mmCIF file of C-alpha atoms in Angstrom:
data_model
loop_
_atom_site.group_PDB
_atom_site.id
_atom_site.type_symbol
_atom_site.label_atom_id
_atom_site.label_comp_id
_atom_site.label_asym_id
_atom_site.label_seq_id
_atom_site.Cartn_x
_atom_site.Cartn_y
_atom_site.Cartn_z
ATOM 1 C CA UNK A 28 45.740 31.916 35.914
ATOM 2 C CA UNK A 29 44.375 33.487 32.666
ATOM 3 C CA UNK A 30 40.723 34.954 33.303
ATOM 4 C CA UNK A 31 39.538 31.682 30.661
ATOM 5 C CA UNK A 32 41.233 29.420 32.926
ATOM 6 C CA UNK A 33 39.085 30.987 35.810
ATOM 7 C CA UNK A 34 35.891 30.343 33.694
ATOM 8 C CA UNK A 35 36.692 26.791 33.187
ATOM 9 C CA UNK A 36 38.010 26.254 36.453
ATOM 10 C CA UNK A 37 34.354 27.815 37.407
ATOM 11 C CA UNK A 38 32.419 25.795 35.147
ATOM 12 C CA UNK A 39 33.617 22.632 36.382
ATOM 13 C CA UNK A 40 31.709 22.100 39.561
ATOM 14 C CA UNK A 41 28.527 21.157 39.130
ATOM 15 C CA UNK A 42 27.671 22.897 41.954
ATOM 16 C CA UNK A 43 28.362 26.533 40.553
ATOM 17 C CA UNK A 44 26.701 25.056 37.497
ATOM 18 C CA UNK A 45 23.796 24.857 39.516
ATOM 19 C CA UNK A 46 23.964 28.449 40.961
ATOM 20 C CA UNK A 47 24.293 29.423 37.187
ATOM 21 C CA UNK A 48 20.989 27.744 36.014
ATOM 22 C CA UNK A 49 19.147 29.269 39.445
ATOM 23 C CA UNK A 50 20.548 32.784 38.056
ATOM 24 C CA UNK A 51 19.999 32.320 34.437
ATOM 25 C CA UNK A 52 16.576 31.416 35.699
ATOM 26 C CA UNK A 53 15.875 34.552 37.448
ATOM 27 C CA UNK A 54 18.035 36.682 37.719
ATOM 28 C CA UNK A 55 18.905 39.193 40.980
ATOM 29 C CA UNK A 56 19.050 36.697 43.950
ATOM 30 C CA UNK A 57 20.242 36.867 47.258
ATOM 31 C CA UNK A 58 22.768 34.560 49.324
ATOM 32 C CA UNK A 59 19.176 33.245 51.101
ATOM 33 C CA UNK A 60 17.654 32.511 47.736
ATOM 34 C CA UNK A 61 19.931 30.810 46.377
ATOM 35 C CA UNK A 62 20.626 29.071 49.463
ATOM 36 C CA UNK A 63 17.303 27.733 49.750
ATOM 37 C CA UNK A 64 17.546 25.960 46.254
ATOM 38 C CA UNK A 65 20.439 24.307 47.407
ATOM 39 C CA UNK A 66 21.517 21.321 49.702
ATOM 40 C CA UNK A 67 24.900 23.137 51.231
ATOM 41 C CA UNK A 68 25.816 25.468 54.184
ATOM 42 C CA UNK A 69 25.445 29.045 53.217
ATOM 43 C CA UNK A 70 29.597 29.263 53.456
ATOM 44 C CA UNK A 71 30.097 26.923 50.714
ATOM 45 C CA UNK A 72 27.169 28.745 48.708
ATOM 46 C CA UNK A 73 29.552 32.309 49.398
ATOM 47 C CA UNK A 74 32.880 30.379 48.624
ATOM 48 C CA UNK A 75 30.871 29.054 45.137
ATOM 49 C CA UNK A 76 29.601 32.570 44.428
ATOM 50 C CA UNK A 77 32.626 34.276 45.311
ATOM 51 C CA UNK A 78 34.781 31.740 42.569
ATOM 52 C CA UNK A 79 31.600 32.683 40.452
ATOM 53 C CA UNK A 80 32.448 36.443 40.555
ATOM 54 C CA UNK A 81 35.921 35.642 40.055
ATOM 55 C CA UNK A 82 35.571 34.223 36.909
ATOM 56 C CA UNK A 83 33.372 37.222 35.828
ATOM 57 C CA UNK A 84 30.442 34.915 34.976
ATOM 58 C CA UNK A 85 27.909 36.557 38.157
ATOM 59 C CA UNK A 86 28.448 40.098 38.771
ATOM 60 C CA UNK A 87 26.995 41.398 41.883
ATOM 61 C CA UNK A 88 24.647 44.545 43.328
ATOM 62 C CA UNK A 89 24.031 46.049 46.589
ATOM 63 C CA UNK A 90 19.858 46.597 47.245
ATOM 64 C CA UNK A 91 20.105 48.347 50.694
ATOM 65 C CA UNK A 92 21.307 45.627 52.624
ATOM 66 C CA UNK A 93 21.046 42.860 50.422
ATOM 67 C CA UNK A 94 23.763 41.515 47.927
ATOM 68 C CA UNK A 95 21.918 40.567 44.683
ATOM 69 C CA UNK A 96 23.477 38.401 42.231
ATOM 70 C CA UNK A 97 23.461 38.442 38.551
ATOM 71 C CA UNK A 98 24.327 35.877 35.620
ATOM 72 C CA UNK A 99 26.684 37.146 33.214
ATOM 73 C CA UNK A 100 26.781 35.170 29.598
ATOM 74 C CA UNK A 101 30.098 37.247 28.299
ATOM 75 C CA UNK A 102 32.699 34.697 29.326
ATOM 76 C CA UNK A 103 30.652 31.185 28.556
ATOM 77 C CA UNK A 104 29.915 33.463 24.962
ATOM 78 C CA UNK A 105 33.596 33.575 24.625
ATOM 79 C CA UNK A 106 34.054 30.128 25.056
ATOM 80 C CA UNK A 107 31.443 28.949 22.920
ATOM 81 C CA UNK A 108 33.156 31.746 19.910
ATOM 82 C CA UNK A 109 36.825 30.554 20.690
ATOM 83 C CA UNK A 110 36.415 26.814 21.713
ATOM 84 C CA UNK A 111 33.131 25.350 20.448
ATOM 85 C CA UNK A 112 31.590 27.141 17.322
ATOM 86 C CA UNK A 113 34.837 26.401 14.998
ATOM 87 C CA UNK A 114 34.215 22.501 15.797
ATOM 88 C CA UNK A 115 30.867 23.487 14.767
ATOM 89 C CA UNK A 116 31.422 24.990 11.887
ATOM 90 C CA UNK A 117 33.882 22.226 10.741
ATOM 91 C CA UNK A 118 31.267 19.308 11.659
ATOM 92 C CA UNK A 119 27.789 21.454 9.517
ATOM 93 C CA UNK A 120 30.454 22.025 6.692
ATOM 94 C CA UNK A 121 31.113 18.142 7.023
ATOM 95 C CA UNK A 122 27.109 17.490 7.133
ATOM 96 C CA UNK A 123 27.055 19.946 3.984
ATOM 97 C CA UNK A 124 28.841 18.360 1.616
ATOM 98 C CA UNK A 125 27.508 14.709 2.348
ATOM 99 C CA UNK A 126 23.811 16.037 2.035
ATOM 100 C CA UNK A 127 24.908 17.942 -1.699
ATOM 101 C CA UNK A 128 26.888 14.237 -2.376
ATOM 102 C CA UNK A 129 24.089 12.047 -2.179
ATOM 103 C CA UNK A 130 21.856 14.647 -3.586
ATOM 104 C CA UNK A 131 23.833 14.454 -6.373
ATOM 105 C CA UNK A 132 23.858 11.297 -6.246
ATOM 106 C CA UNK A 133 20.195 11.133 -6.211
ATOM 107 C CA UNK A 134 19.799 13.043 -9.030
ATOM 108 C CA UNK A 135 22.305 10.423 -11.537
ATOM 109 C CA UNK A 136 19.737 7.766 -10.794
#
């Protein structure tokens, strides 16, 4: 599996979505925290954060004895330059030239 197909795989669980948002949030929790914000056993919480880390979109830090967790924006930044900004682009260039059309058209009247 290529390390985008590990993002998407990632991304498609609302569940790890949902550890995402806590983390983008505020960032540098623990297992506990983001436990607490969440209706699962701790083990699925570590199997979620542990596909997380996979995918390179949480690294994570030891604090003494705690394991904090951190959001990382790189690979859903990649996606958005190689997947979604070229539709983008494509649909304001679209948007564009109908706006200058019927301001031109505007302007015949």
């Amino acid at each position: 599996m290529t390390e985008i197909d590990l993002v998407f795989k990632a991304l498609a669980d609302p569940n790890r979505r949902k550890l995402l948002d806590l983390l983008h949030a505020r960032n540098g929790q623990t297992l506990s925290e983001l436990c607490n914000e969440l209706a699962m056993a701790r083990q699925s919480v570590t199997q979620h954060l542990g596909l997380l880390e996979d995918a390179n979109l949480i690294s994570v830090q030891w604090q003494g004895r705690e394991k904090l967790h951190y959001f990382n924006p790189v690979p859903i930044h990649d996606i958005y330059t190689r997947w979604i900004q070229k539709f983008e682009r494509e649909r304001l260039d679209a948007l564009h030239s109908f706006k200058t059309k019927l301001e031109g058209k505007k302007h015949e009247q």
